[in-house]
PDB file of C-alpha atoms in Angstrom:
ATOM      1  CA  MET A   1      -2.061 -88.639 -19.102  1.00  0.00           C
ATOM      2  CA  PRO A   2      -1.808 -90.667 -15.865  1.00  0.00           C
ATOM      3  CA  ASN A   3      -0.994 -89.097 -12.532  1.00  0.00           C
ATOM      4  CA  PHE A   4       0.674 -92.202 -11.062  1.00  0.00           C
ATOM      5  CA  TYR A   5       4.001 -93.729 -12.078  1.00  0.00           C
ATOM      6  CA  TRP A   6       6.265 -96.622 -11.235  1.00  0.00           C
ATOM      7  CA  ASP A   7       8.645 -95.671 -14.052  1.00  0.00           C
ATOM      8  CA  GLU A   8      10.428 -92.399 -13.308  1.00  0.00           C
ATOM      9  CA  GLN A   9      11.758 -92.030 -16.860  1.00  0.00           C
ATOM     10  CA  LEU A  10       8.243 -92.281 -18.256  1.00  0.00           C
ATOM     11  CA  MET A  11       7.095 -89.682 -15.745  1.00  0.00           C
ATOM     12  CA  VAL A  12       9.854 -87.296 -16.795  1.00  0.00           C
ATOM     13  CA  SER A  13       9.118 -87.861 -20.483  1.00  0.00           C
ATOM     14  CA  ASP A  14       5.494 -86.948 -19.752  1.00  0.00           C
ATOM     15  CA  GLY A  15       6.700 -83.691 -18.202  1.00  0.00           C
ATOM     16  CA  VAL A  16       5.263 -84.581 -14.792  1.00  0.00           C
ATOM     17  CA  THR A  17       6.783 -83.653 -11.434  1.00  0.00           C
ATOM     18  CA  PRO A  18       5.529 -85.780  -8.526  1.00  0.00           C
ATOM     19  CA  THR A  19       3.961 -84.127  -5.507  1.00  0.00           C
ATOM     20  CA  ILE A  20       3.335 -87.416  -3.696  1.00  0.00           C
ATOM     21  CA  LEU A  21       6.078 -90.019  -3.269  1.00  0.00           C
ATOM     22  CA  ALA A  22       5.280 -93.623  -2.388  1.00  0.00           C
ATOM     23  CA  ILE A  23       7.692 -96.253  -1.151  1.00  0.00           C
ATOM     24  CA  GLY A  24       6.295 -99.688  -0.690  1.00  0.00           C
ATOM     25  CA  ASP A  25       5.866-103.371  -1.197  1.00  0.00           C
ATOM     26  CA  SER A  26       3.391-105.255  -3.381  1.00  0.00           C
ATOM     27  CA  TRP A  27       0.403-103.326  -2.033  1.00  0.00           C
ATOM     28  CA  PHE A  28       1.898-100.461  -4.079  1.00  0.00           C
ATOM     29  CA  TRP A  29       3.389-102.664  -6.832  1.00  0.00           C
ATOM     30  CA  TYR A  30       0.958-105.536  -7.409  1.00  0.00           C
ATOM     31  CA  PRO A  31       1.334-106.155 -11.158  1.00  0.00           C
ATOM     32  CA  PHE A  32      -1.834-108.020 -12.081  1.00  0.00           C
ATOM     33  CA  LEU A  33      -4.992-106.786 -13.773  1.00  0.00           C
ATOM     34  CA  GLY A  34      -6.653-104.213 -11.552  1.00  0.00           C
ATOM     35  CA  GLY A  35      -3.327-103.140 -10.147  1.00  0.00           C
ATOM     36  CA  SER A  36      -2.426-102.043  -6.653  1.00  0.00           C
ATOM     37  CA  LEU A  37      -3.218 -99.218  -4.291  1.00  0.00           C
ATOM     38  CA  ILE A  38      -1.194 -96.746  -6.346  1.00  0.00           C
ATOM     39  CA  ASN A  39      -3.258 -96.778  -9.523  1.00  0.00           C
ATOM     40  CA  ASN A  40      -6.415 -96.667  -7.394  1.00  0.00           C
ATOM     41  CA  LEU A  41      -5.115 -93.757  -5.334  1.00  0.00           C
ATOM     42  CA  GLY A  42      -4.265 -91.789  -8.472  1.00  0.00           C
ATOM     43  CA  PRO A  43      -7.901 -90.815  -9.151  1.00  0.00           C
ATOM     44  CA  VAL A  44      -8.388 -90.046  -5.452  1.00  0.00           C
ATOM     45  CA  VAL A  45      -5.665 -87.357  -5.397  1.00  0.00           C
ATOM     46  CA  ALA A  46      -6.076 -86.156  -8.993  1.00  0.00           C
ATOM     47  CA  PRO A  47      -8.710 -83.488  -8.183  1.00  0.00           C
ATOM     48  CA  ARG A  48      -6.086 -81.780  -6.009  1.00  0.00           C
ATOM     49  CA  GLY A  49      -3.597 -81.800  -8.875  1.00  0.00           C
ATOM     50  CA  HIS A  50      -1.275 -84.399  -7.358  1.00  0.00           C
ATOM     51  CA  ALA A  51       0.909 -86.918  -9.176  1.00  0.00           C
ATOM     52  CA  ILE A  52       2.375 -90.020  -7.507  1.00  0.00           C
ATOM     53  CA  LEU A  53       5.797 -91.602  -8.065  1.00  0.00           C
ATOM     54  CA  ALA A  54       6.293 -95.054  -6.521  1.00  0.00           C
ATOM     55  CA  LYS A  55       9.562 -96.604  -5.432  1.00  0.00           C
ATOM     56  CA  GLY A  56      10.266 -99.982  -3.840  1.00  0.00           C
ATOM     57  CA  MET A  57       9.256-103.365  -5.267  1.00  0.00           C
ATOM     58  CA  ASN A  58       7.175-106.484  -4.781  1.00  0.00           C
ATOM     59  CA  GLY A  59       8.577-108.402  -1.829  1.00  0.00           C
ATOM     60  CA  ALA A  60      10.299-105.397  -0.254  1.00  0.00           C
ATOM     61  CA  GLU A  61      10.805-105.492   3.512  1.00  0.00           C
ATOM     62  CA  ALA A  62      10.562-102.411   5.714  1.00  0.00           C
ATOM     63  CA  GLY A  63      14.228-102.276   6.651  1.00  0.00           C
ATOM     64  CA  GLN A  64      15.318-102.437   3.022  1.00  0.00           C
ATOM     65  CA  TYR A  65      14.004 -98.914   2.416  1.00  0.00           C
ATOM     66  CA  VAL A  66      16.676 -97.441   4.661  1.00  0.00           C
ATOM     67  CA  HIS A  67      19.335-100.128   5.127  1.00  0.00           C
ATOM     68  CA  GLY A  68      19.044-102.280   2.019  1.00  0.00           C
ATOM     69  CA  PRO A  69      18.665-102.435  -1.759  1.00  0.00           C
ATOM     70  CA  TYR A  70      16.060 -99.653  -2.026  1.00  0.00           C
ATOM     71  CA  ALA A  71      17.774 -97.147   0.257  1.00  0.00           C
ATOM     72  CA  ASP A  72      19.895 -95.401  -2.361  1.00  0.00           C
ATOM     73  CA  GLN A  73      17.063 -95.003  -4.876  1.00  0.00           C
ATOM     74  CA  PHE A  74      14.754 -93.605  -2.223  1.00  0.00           C
ATOM     75  CA  ARG A  75      17.363 -91.142  -0.943  1.00  0.00           C
ATOM     76  CA  GLU A  76      17.936 -90.000  -4.512  1.00  0.00           C
ATOM     77  CA  THR A  77      14.190 -89.633  -5.044  1.00  0.00           C
ATOM     78  CA  LEU A  78      13.921 -87.537  -1.893  1.00  0.00           C
ATOM     79  CA  ARG A  79      16.871 -85.426  -3.044  1.00  0.00           C
ATOM     80  CA  LYS A  80      15.127 -84.692  -6.337  1.00  0.00           C
ATOM     81  CA  TYR A  81      11.517 -84.326  -5.251  1.00  0.00           C
ATOM     82  CA  GLY A  82      11.399 -84.168  -1.462  1.00  0.00           C
ATOM     83  CA  ALA A  83      11.377 -80.392  -1.149  1.00  0.00           C
ATOM     84  CA  SER A  84       8.163 -80.114  -3.161  1.00  0.00           C
ATOM     85  CA  ALA A  85       6.462 -83.276  -1.859  1.00  0.00           C
ATOM     86  CA  ALA A  86       3.121 -82.815  -0.150  1.00  0.00           C
ATOM     87  CA  ALA A  87       3.170 -86.385   1.164  1.00  0.00           C
ATOM     88  CA  VAL A  88       5.167 -89.595   1.305  1.00  0.00           C
ATOM     89  CA  LEU A  89       3.126 -92.805   1.405  1.00  0.00           C
ATOM     90  CA  VAL A  90       4.660 -95.879   3.053  1.00  0.00           C
ATOM     91  CA  SER A  91       3.669 -99.531   2.669  1.00  0.00           C
ATOM     92  CA  GLY A  92       5.916-101.935   4.506  1.00  0.00           C
ATOM     93  CA  GLY A  93       6.145-104.681   7.068  1.00  0.00           C
ATOM     94  CA  GLY A  94       4.003-107.353   5.444  1.00  0.00           C
ATOM     95  CA  ASN A  95       6.912-109.124   3.794  1.00  0.00           C
ATOM     96  CA  ASP A  96       8.785-109.091   7.086  1.00  0.00           C
ATOM     97  CA  PHE A  97       6.345-111.645   8.523  1.00  0.00           C
ATOM     98  CA  ALA A  98       4.667-113.146   5.429  1.00  0.00           C
ATOM     99  CA  GLY A  99       6.656-116.253   4.599  1.00  0.00           C
ATOM    100  CA  PHE A 100       7.317-119.566   6.300  1.00  0.00           C
ATOM    101  CA  ASN A 101      10.823-118.562   7.365  1.00  0.00           C
ATOM    102  CA  ASP A 102       9.517-115.249   8.720  1.00  0.00           C
ATOM    103  CA  LEU A 103       6.295-116.287  10.454  1.00  0.00           C
ATOM    104  CA  ARG A 104       7.338-119.684  11.798  1.00  0.00           C
ATOM    105  CA  PRO A 105      10.013-118.312  14.199  1.00  0.00           C
ATOM    106  CA  LEU A 106       7.410-115.999  15.745  1.00  0.00           C
ATOM    107  CA  LEU A 107       5.270-118.983  16.739  1.00  0.00           C
ATOM    108  CA  LYS A 108       5.973-121.406  19.544  1.00  0.00           C
ATOM    109  CA  ALA A 109       7.596-124.745  18.755  1.00  0.00           C
ATOM    110  CA  SER A 110       4.219-126.356  19.358  1.00  0.00           C
ATOM    111  CA  CYS A 111       0.887-124.590  19.689  1.00  0.00           C
ATOM    112  CA  ARG A 112      -1.228-127.740  19.943  1.00  0.00           C
ATOM    113  CA  ASP A 113      -2.226-127.017  23.535  1.00  0.00           C
ATOM    114  CA  GLU A 114      -2.803-123.290  23.030  1.00  0.00           C
ATOM    115  CA  ALA A 115      -6.404-122.095  23.178  1.00  0.00           C
ATOM    116  CA  THR A 116      -5.828-118.430  22.256  1.00  0.00           C
ATOM    117  CA  ALA A 117      -4.045-116.597  19.468  1.00  0.00           C
ATOM    118  CA  PRO A 118      -1.679-114.652  21.792  1.00  0.00           C
ATOM    119  CA  GLY A 119      -0.686-117.945  23.373  1.00  0.00           C
ATOM    120  CA  CYS A 120       0.597-119.225  20.030  1.00  0.00           C
ATOM    121  CA  PHE A 121       3.300-116.566  19.737  1.00  0.00           C
ATOM    122  CA  ARG A 122       6.725-116.618  21.336  1.00  0.00           C
ATOM    123  CA  ASP A 123       7.390-113.748  23.711  1.00  0.00           C
ATOM    124  CA  ASN A 124      10.960-114.717  24.611  1.00  0.00           C
ATOM    125  CA  PRO A 125      14.035-113.164  22.908  1.00  0.00           C
ATOM    126  CA  GLY A 126      13.626-113.546  19.179  1.00  0.00           C
ATOM    127  CA  GLY A 127       9.854-113.742  19.440  1.00  0.00           C
ATOM    128  CA  LEU A 128       7.087-111.336  18.496  1.00  0.00           C
ATOM    129  CA  PRO A 129       8.052-108.419  20.812  1.00  0.00           C
ATOM    130  CA  ALA A 130      11.618-108.343  19.446  1.00  0.00           C
ATOM    131  CA  PHE A 131      10.302-108.607  15.902  1.00  0.00           C
ATOM    132  CA  ILE A 132       7.948-105.641  16.387  1.00  0.00           C
ATOM    133  CA  GLU A 133      10.730-103.675  18.060  1.00  0.00           C
ATOM    134  CA  THR A 134      12.906-104.141  14.970  1.00  0.00           C
ATOM    135  CA  LEU A 135      10.051-103.125  12.678  1.00  0.00           C
ATOM    136  CA  GLU A 136       9.422-100.019  14.754  1.00  0.00           C
ATOM    137  CA  ARG A 137      13.087 -99.060  14.579  1.00  0.00           C
ATOM    138  CA  ASN A 138      13.038 -99.454  10.795  1.00  0.00           C
ATOM    139  CA  TYR A 139       9.913 -97.343  10.465  1.00  0.00           C
ATOM    140  CA  ARG A 140      11.343 -94.615  12.673  1.00  0.00           C
ATOM    141  CA  ASP A 141      14.553 -94.619  10.634  1.00  0.00           C
ATOM    142  CA  LEU A 142      12.539 -94.348   7.422  1.00  0.00           C
ATOM    143  CA  ILE A 143      10.261 -91.525   8.476  1.00  0.00           C
ATOM    144  CA  GLY A 144      13.212 -89.756  10.051  1.00  0.00           C
ATOM    145  CA  MET A 145      14.964 -89.885   6.692  1.00  0.00           C
ATOM    146  CA  VAL A 146      11.808 -88.563   5.002  1.00  0.00           C
ATOM    147  CA  HIS A 147      11.294 -85.806   7.538  1.00  0.00           C
ATOM    148  CA  ALA A 148      14.881 -84.602   7.145  1.00  0.00           C
ATOM    149  CA  ARG A 149      14.579 -84.332   3.349  1.00  0.00           C
ATOM    150  CA  THR A 150      11.101 -82.855   2.898  1.00  0.00           C
ATOM    151  CA  GLY A 151       9.461 -79.546   3.676  1.00  0.00           C
ATOM    152  CA  PRO A 152       7.707 -78.732   6.953  1.00  0.00           C
ATOM    153  CA  GLY A 153       4.266 -79.341   5.449  1.00  0.00           C
ATOM    154  CA  CYS A 154       4.962 -82.839   4.115  1.00  0.00           C
ATOM    155  CA  HIS A 155       2.831 -85.661   5.543  1.00  0.00           C
ATOM    156  CA  VAL A 156       4.006 -89.254   6.023  1.00  0.00           C
ATOM    157  CA  VAL A 157       1.082 -91.632   5.548  1.00  0.00           C
ATOM    158  CA  MET A 158       1.533 -95.251   6.659  1.00  0.00           C
ATOM    159  CA  HIS A 159      -1.051 -98.027   6.556  1.00  0.00           C
ATOM    160  CA  THR A 160      -2.050-101.165   8.359  1.00  0.00           C
ATOM    161  CA  TYR A 161      -2.884-104.292   6.386  1.00  0.00           C
ATOM    162  CA  ALA A 162      -6.408-105.660   6.202  1.00  0.00           C
ATOM    163  CA  TYR A 163      -7.114-108.890   8.054  1.00  0.00           C
ATOM    164  CA  ALA A 164      -5.689-111.477   5.681  1.00  0.00           C
ATOM    165  CA  ILE A 165      -7.138-114.969   5.279  1.00  0.00           C
ATOM    166  CA  PRO A 166      -4.490-117.677   5.919  1.00  0.00           C
ATOM    167  CA  ASP A 167      -5.933-120.241   3.523  1.00  0.00           C
ATOM    168  CA  GLY A 168      -2.760-120.987   1.563  1.00  0.00           C
ATOM    169  CA  ARG A 169      -3.827-119.250  -1.656  1.00  0.00           C
ATOM    170  CA  GLY A 170      -0.980-117.751  -3.677  1.00  0.00           C
ATOM    171  CA  VAL A 171      -0.879-115.834  -6.928  1.00  0.00           C
ATOM    172  CA  PHE A 172      -0.610-119.126  -8.845  1.00  0.00           C
ATOM    173  CA  GLY A 173      -1.800-122.042  -6.730  1.00  0.00           C
ATOM    174  CA  ASP A 174      -0.819-122.533  -3.098  1.00  0.00           C
ATOM    175  CA  HIS A 175       1.857-120.462  -1.412  1.00  0.00           C
ATOM    176  CA  ASN A 176       3.794-120.564   1.851  1.00  0.00           C
ATOM    177  CA  TRP A 177       3.080-117.004   2.999  1.00  0.00           C
ATOM    178  CA  LEU A 178       0.922-117.715   6.061  1.00  0.00           C
ATOM    179  CA  ARG A 179      -0.910-121.027   6.389  1.00  0.00           C
ATOM    180  CA  PRO A 180       2.057-123.469   6.242  1.00  0.00           C
ATOM    181  CA  ALA A 181       3.724-121.862   9.264  1.00  0.00           C
ATOM    182  CA  LEU A 182       0.513-122.083  11.284  1.00  0.00           C
ATOM    183  CA  VAL A 183       0.052-125.729  10.316  1.00  0.00           C
ATOM    184  CA  ASP A 184       3.673-126.598  11.102  1.00  0.00           C
ATOM    185  CA  ALA A 185       3.342-125.021  14.543  1.00  0.00           C
ATOM    186  CA  GLY A 186       0.232-127.068  15.247  1.00  0.00           C
ATOM    187  CA  VAL A 187      -2.055-124.059  15.604  1.00  0.00           C
ATOM    188  CA  ARG A 188      -5.663-125.185  15.861  1.00  0.00           C
ATOM    189  CA  PRO A 189      -7.524-124.488  12.591  1.00  0.00           C
ATOM    190  CA  GLU A 190     -10.085-122.342  14.387  1.00  0.00           C
ATOM    191  CA  LEU A 191      -7.227-120.081  15.573  1.00  0.00           C
ATOM    192  CA  HIS A 192      -5.549-119.558  12.189  1.00  0.00           C
ATOM    193  CA  ARG A 193      -7.387-116.351  11.365  1.00  0.00           C
ATOM    194  CA  GLU A 194      -7.219-115.153  14.966  1.00  0.00           C
ATOM    195  CA  CYS A 195      -3.428-115.536  14.951  1.00  0.00           C
ATOM    196  CA  ILE A 196      -3.113-113.397  11.826  1.00  0.00           C
ATOM    197  CA  LYS A 197      -5.474-110.815  13.326  1.00  0.00           C
ATOM    198  CA  TYR A 198      -3.388-110.736  16.496  1.00  0.00           C
ATOM    199  CA  LEU A 199      -0.189-110.284  14.493  1.00  0.00           C
ATOM    200  CA  LEU A 200      -1.699-107.510  12.354  1.00  0.00           C
ATOM    201  CA  ASN A 201      -3.155-105.775  15.410  1.00  0.00           C
ATOM    202  CA  THR A 202       0.264-105.822  17.080  1.00  0.00           C
ATOM    203  CA  PHE A 203       1.757-104.344  13.912  1.00  0.00           C
ATOM    204  CA  ALA A 204      -0.992-101.689  13.798  1.00  0.00           C
ATOM    205  CA  ASP A 205      -0.375-100.755  17.430  1.00  0.00           C
ATOM    206  CA  MET A 206       3.256-100.144  16.525  1.00  0.00           C
ATOM    207  CA  LEU A 207       2.351 -97.864  13.611  1.00  0.00           C
ATOM    208  CA  ILE A 208      -0.089 -95.919  15.757  1.00  0.00           C
ATOM    209  CA  ARG A 209       2.625 -95.495  18.379  1.00  0.00           C
ATOM    210  CA  VAL A 210       5.059 -94.198  15.750  1.00  0.00           C
ATOM    211  CA  ALA A 211       2.480 -91.767  14.350  1.00  0.00           C
ATOM    212  CA  ALA A 212       1.716 -90.466  17.838  1.00  0.00           C
ATOM    213  CA  SER A 213       5.298 -89.192  18.105  1.00  0.00           C
ATOM    214  CA  ASP A 214       4.419 -86.405  15.631  1.00  0.00           C
ATOM    215  CA  PRO A 215       0.683 -86.410  14.843  1.00  0.00           C
ATOM    216  CA  ALA A 216       0.965 -83.216  12.808  1.00  0.00           C
ATOM    217  CA  HIS A 217       3.098 -85.000  10.215  1.00  0.00           C
ATOM    218  CA  PHE A 218       2.705 -88.780  10.700  1.00  0.00           C
ATOM    219  CA  HIS A 219      -0.573 -90.553   9.969  1.00  0.00           C
ATOM    220  CA  VAL A 220      -1.928 -94.104   9.788  1.00  0.00           C
ATOM    221  CA  VAL A 221      -4.598 -95.393   7.405  1.00  0.00           C
ATOM    222  CA  ASP A 222      -6.337 -98.177   9.324  1.00  0.00           C
ATOM    223  CA  SER A 223      -7.218-100.842   6.749  1.00  0.00           C
ATOM    224  CA  ARG A 224      -7.740-103.745   9.120  1.00  0.00           C
ATOM    225  CA  ARG A 225     -11.519-104.082   8.901  1.00  0.00           C
ATOM    226  CA  ALA A 226     -12.010-102.598   5.433  1.00  0.00           C
ATOM    227  CA  LEU A 227     -12.313-105.833   3.419  1.00  0.00           C
ATOM    228  CA  LEU A 228     -14.669-108.788   3.266  1.00  0.00           C
ATOM    229  CA  ASP A 229     -13.567-112.337   2.435  1.00  0.00           C
ATOM    230  CA  ALA A 230     -14.679-111.843  -1.165  1.00  0.00           C
ATOM    231  CA  ASP A 231     -12.322-108.865  -1.522  1.00  0.00           C
ATOM    232  CA  TRP A 232      -9.162-111.021  -1.430  1.00  0.00           C
ATOM    233  CA  ALA A 233      -7.320-112.457  -4.434  1.00  0.00           C
ATOM    234  CA  ASN A 234      -4.963-114.547  -2.290  1.00  0.00           C
ATOM    235  CA  GLU A 235      -3.478-114.662   1.208  1.00  0.00           C
ATOM    236  CA  LEU A 236      -1.686-111.320   0.920  1.00  0.00           C
ATOM    237  CA  HIS A 237      -3.316-109.288  -1.834  1.00  0.00           C
ATOM    238  CA  PRO A 238      -6.797-107.872  -2.278  1.00  0.00           C
ATOM    239  CA  SER A 239      -8.659-108.350  -5.519  1.00  0.00           C
ATOM    240  CA  PRO A 240      -8.975-105.382  -7.896  1.00  0.00           C
ATOM    241  CA  ALA A 241     -12.277-104.566  -6.204  1.00  0.00           C
ATOM    242  CA  GLY A 242     -10.565-104.881  -2.827  1.00  0.00           C
ATOM    243  CA  PHE A 243      -7.831-102.409  -3.724  1.00  0.00           C
ATOM    244  CA  ARG A 244     -10.481 -99.993  -5.036  1.00  0.00           C
ATOM    245  CA  LYS A 245     -12.403-100.373  -1.794  1.00  0.00           C
ATOM    246  CA  LEU A 246      -9.293 -99.540   0.231  1.00  0.00           C
ATOM    247  CA  ALA A 247      -8.437 -96.519  -1.923  1.00  0.00           C
ATOM    248  CA  ASN A 248     -11.955 -95.127  -1.856  1.00  0.00           C
ATOM    249  CA  GLY A 249     -12.578 -96.008   1.781  1.00  0.00           C
ATOM    250  CA  PRO A 250      -9.996 -95.551   4.551  1.00  0.00           C
ATOM    251  CA  TRP A 251      -7.340 -94.052   2.273  1.00  0.00           C
ATOM    252  CA  ARG A 252      -9.665 -91.407   0.820  1.00  0.00           C
ATOM    253  CA  GLU A 253     -10.898 -90.499   4.292  1.00  0.00           C
ATOM    254  CA  THR A 254      -7.361 -89.947   5.588  1.00  0.00           C
ATOM    255  CA  LEU A 255      -6.146 -88.090   2.504  1.00  0.00           C
ATOM    256  CA  GLN A 256      -9.201 -85.822   2.494  1.00  0.00           C
ATOM    257  CA  ALA A 257      -8.545 -84.903   6.117  1.00  0.00           C
ATOM    258  CA  LEU A 258      -5.018 -83.860   5.083  1.00  0.00           C
ATOM    259  CA  GLY A 259      -6.227 -81.829   2.106  1.00  0.00           C
ATOM    260  CA  LEU A 260      -4.643 -84.267  -0.347  1.00  0.00           C
ATOM    261  CA  ALA A 261      -7.874 -85.606  -1.868  1.00  0.00           C
TER     262      ALA A 261
END
């Protein structure tokens, strides 16, 4: 019998009560062979007797967990299982900036004369600082909702994304997640990866800042440097081996420190 579920009805029919809740995007929901983080985290927490129930969906944005289409289902999940939850895992933010219409506005109108990654991003109203501020507000709203509906010993575990490769690869052929926005902005090819690193580092700094507000309950799994180029299936998603590496590397280390693995 598995100890990880995306289908709550199947979980109930198996007579399982979750002790770890997960709300997230495609890093928790990736549907292809080899799966996502969730099915790789199942064996990590199984020795401690934990079962995971995932909510959210592929393509979910961070704000949608508390102010959008996934808010009601997550509140209901917390109502049912929050009191007995040992942890709530959170994966969000990637879809907020991964897409031409999301990433392009964060970049300057033209980056052709920019020699550094930070120089390619807008810092005026509507630029990267405002974007990160909105993400931080959404994360604080989410973990506040979790904290109010779980017991005093429940941990909230967030994660950074590994340094993605903006080469245009999608699930089937090319995709407009990252590379097209960089090309349209005129970012020098040698700065493409540095721009994504800078964006992901800025996002990670925000998560670390949020976690520091209550380090006894809020934690960050730092995935940024955990993968090699060969560990990626496309611009946004690790390969099956990549997800296993994440689960058995930085995630296991964090969960073991919390007594969850």
